Short mmCIF file of C-alpha atoms in Angstrom, two decimals:
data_model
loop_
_atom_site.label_atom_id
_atom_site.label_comp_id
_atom_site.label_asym_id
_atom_site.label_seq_id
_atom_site.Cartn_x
_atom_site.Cartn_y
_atom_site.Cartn_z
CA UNK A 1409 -145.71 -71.80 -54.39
CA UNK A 1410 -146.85 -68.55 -54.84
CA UNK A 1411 -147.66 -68.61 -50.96
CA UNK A 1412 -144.40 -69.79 -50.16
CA UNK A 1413 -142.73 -67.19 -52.29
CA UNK A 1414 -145.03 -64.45 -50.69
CA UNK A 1415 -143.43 -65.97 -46.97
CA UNK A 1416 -140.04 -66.02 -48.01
CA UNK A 1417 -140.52 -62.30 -49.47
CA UNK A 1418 -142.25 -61.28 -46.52
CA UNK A 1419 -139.76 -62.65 -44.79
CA UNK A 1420 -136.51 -61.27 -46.67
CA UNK A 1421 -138.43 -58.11 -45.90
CA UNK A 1422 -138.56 -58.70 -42.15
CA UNK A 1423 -135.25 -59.62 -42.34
CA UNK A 1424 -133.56 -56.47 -44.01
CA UNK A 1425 -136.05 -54.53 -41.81
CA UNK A 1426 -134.44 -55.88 -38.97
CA UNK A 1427 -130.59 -55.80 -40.59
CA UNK A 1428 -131.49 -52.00 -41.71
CA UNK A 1429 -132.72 -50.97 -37.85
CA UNK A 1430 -129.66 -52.94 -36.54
CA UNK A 1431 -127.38 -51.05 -39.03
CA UNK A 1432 -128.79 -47.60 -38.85
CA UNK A 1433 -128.73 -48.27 -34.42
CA UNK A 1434 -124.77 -49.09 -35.07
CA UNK A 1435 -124.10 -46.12 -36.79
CA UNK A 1436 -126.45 -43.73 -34.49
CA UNK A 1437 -123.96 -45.29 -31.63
CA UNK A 1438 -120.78 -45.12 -33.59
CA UNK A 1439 -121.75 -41.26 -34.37
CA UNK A 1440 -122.64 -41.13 -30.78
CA UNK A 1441 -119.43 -42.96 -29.88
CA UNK A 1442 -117.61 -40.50 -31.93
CA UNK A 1443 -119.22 -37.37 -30.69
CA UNK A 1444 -118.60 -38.29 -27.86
CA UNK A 1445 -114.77 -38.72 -28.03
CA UNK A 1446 -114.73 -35.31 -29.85
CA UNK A 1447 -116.17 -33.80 -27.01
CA UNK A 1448 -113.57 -35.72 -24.67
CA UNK A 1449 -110.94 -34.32 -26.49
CA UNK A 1450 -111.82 -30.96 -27.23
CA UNK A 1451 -112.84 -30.70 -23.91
CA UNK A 1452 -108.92 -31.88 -23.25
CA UNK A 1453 -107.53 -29.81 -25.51
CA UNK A 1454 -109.00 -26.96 -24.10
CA UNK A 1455 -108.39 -27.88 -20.74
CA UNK A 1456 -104.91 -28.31 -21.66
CA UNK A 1457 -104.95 -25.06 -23.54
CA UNK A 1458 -106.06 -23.43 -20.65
CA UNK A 1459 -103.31 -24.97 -18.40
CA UNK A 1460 -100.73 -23.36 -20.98
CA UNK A 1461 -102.20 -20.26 -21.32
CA UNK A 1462 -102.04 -19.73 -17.26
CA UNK A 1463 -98.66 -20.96 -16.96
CA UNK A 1464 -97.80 -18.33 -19.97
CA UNK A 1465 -99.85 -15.62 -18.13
CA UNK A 1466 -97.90 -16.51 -14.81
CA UNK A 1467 -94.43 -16.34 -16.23
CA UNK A 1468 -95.41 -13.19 -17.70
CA UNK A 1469 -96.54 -11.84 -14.60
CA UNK A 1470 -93.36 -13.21 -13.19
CA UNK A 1471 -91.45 -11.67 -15.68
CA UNK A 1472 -93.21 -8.56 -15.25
CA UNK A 1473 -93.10 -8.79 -11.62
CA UNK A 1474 -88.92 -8.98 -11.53
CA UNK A 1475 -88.54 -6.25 -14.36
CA UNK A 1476 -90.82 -3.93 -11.86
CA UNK A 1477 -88.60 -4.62 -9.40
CA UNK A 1478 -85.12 -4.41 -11.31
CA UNK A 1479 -86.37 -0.80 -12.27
CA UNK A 1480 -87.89 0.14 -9.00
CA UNK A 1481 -84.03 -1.08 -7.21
CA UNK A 1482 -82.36 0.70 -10.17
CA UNK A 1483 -84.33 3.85 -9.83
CA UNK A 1484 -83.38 3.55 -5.60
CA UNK A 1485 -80.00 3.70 -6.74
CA UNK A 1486 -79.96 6.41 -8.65
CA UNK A 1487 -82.32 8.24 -6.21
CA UNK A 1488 -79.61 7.08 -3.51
CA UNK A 1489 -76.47 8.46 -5.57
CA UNK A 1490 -78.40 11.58 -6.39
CA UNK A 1491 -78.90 12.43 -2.67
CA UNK A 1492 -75.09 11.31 -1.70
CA UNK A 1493 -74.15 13.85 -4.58
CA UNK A 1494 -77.11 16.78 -2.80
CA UNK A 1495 -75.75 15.78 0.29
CA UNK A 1496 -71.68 15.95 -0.28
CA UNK A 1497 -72.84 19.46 -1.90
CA UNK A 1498 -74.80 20.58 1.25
CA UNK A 1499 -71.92 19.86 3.33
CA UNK A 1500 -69.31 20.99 0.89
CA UNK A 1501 -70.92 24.27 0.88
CA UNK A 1502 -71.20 24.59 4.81
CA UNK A 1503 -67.85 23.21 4.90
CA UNK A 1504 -66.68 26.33 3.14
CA UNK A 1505 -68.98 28.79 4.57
CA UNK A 1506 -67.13 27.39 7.76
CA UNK A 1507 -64.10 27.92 7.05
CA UNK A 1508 -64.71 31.08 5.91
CA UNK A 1509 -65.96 31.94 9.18
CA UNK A 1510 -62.85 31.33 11.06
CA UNK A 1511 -61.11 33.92 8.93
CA UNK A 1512 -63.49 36.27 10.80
CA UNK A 1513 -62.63 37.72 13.99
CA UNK A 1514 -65.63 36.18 15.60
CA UNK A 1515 -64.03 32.79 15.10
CA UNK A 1516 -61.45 34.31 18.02
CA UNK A 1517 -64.28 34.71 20.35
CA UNK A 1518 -65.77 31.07 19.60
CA UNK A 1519 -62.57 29.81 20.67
CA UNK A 1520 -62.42 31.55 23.65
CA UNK A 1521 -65.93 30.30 24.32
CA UNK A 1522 -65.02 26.93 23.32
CA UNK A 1523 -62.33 26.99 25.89
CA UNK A 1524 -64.00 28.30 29.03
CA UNK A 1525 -66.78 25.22 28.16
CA UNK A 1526 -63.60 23.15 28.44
CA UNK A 1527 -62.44 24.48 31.06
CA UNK A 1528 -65.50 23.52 33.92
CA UNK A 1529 -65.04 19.60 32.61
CA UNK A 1530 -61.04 19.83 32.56
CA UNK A 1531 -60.50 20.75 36.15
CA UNK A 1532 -57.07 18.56 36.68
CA UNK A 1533 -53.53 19.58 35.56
CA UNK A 1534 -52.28 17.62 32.41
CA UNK A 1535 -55.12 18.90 29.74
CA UNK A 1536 -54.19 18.64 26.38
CA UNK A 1537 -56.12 20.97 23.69
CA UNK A 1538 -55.82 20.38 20.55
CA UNK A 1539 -56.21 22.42 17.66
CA UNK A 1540 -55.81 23.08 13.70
CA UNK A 1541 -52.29 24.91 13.01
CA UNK A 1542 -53.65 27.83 11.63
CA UNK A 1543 -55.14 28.61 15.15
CA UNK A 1544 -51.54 28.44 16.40
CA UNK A 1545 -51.20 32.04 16.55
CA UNK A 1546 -54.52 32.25 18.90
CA UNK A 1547 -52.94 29.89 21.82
CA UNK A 1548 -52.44 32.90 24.39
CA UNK A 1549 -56.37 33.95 24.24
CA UNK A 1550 -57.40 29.95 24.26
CA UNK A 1551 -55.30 29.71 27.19
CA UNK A 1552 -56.44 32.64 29.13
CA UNK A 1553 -60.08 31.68 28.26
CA UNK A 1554 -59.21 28.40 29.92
CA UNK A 1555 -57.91 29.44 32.95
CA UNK A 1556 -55.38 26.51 33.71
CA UNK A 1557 -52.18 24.83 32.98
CA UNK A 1558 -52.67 23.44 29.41
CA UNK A 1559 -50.52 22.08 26.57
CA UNK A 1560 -51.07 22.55 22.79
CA UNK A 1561 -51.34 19.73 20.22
CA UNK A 1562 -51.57 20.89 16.80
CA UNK A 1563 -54.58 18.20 15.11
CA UNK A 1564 -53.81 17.22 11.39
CA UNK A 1565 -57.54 15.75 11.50
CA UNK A 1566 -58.68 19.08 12.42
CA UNK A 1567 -60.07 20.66 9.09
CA UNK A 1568 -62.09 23.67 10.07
CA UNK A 1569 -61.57 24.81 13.28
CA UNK A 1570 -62.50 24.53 17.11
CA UNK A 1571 -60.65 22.44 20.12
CA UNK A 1572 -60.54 18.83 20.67
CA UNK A 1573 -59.16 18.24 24.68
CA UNK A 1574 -58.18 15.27 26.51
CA UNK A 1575 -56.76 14.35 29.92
CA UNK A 1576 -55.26 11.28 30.62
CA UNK A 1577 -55.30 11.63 34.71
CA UNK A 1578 -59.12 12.38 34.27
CA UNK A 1579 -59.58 9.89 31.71
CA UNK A 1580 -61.47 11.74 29.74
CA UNK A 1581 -62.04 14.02 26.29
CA UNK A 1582 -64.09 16.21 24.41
CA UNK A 1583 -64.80 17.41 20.84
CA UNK A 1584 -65.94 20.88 20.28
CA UNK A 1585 -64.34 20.98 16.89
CA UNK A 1586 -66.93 22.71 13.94
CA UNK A 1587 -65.55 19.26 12.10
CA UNK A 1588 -67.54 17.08 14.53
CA UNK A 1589 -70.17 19.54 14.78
CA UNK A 1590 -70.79 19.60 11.32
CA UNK A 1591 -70.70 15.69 10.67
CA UNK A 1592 -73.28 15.48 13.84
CA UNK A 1593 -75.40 17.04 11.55
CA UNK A 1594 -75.87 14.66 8.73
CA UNK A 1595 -78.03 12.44 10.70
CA UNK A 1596 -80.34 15.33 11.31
CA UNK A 1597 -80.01 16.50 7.34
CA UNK A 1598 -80.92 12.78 6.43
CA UNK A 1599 -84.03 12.89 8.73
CA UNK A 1600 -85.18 16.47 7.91
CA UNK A 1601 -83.93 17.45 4.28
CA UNK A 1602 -87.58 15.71 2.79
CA UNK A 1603 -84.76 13.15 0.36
CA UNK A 1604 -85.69 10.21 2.02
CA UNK A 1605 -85.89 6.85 -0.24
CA UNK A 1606 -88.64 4.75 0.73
#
């Protein structure tokens, strides 16, 4: 019996040998099973955190990108409004400086320039010349200067000085006013006076 009981032992033995591998292989493999999972999902989670983190990063950049932009269109605005303000200024000043000048008796002579100029294009009766009403008083010299039958039109548009003519027959006019000569040159201040916006 002893035999038999040595068997059975050795056999018990075999078989919680076996049960012992079988259990310690099941729990390598759940471990396994598990670590692997973990690694699944933290590689998820950071995959995922990653996707957030750029989406985050591209609103900001976004958001960053449009605040540039409101400044950069605000500070055009003001740069704009500025320059209007340099500009009105500018002309303000020559406006008066002009003005000034046809107090002067030099102003005379321009208009009696001004007139013989007219007077090469205007070669048909009917020519109208316009001017501002303080130049009423200077008709006879603008006439003589001219050298032709004229009429007089006094110009309420006509801030500064200078003649405007016109002649219907001819079908044609001309505007050698220091008002249009002086609003010809804003174009050129706007292209040359370095106050660009870009």
């Amino acid at each position: 019996m002893a035999v038999n009981d040595d068997k059975m032992n050795k056999f018990y033995l075999a078989i919680n040998h076996y049960a012992e591998e079988q259990r310690e292989k099941i729990e390598r493999e759940v471990a396994e099973f598990k670590q692997k999972e973990l690694d699944e999902a933290e590689v998820e989670v950071l995959t995922e955190a990653y996707r957030l983190i750029q989406k985050e990063m591209a609103e900001m950049r976004n958001g960053i990108s449009r605040e540039l932009a409101q400044r950069e269109m605000e500070g055009r605005k003001g740069l704009l409004a500025q320059r209007r303000k340099i500009t009105a200024k500018v002309f303000e000043r020559a406006k008066n400086a002009l003005t000034e000048f046809t107090q002067k008796s030099d102003y005379v002579s321009l208009l009696k320039k001004f007139a013989a100029e007219l007077s090469g294009t205007f070669t048909e009766p009917g020519t109208v010349l316009c001017i501002k009403k303080e130049d009423e008083t200077c008709q006879e010299l603008i006439k003589e200067a001219f050298g032709k039958d004229c009429t007089f039109k006094i110009s309420p548009d006509i801030h500064i000085g200078g003649i405007r003519a016109y002649n219907s027959r001819m079908g044609i006019a001309a505007d050698i006013t220091l008002d249009s000569m002086l609003e010809d040159q804003r174009e050129w201040f706007a292209e040359n006076s370095g106050m660009a916006v870009v």
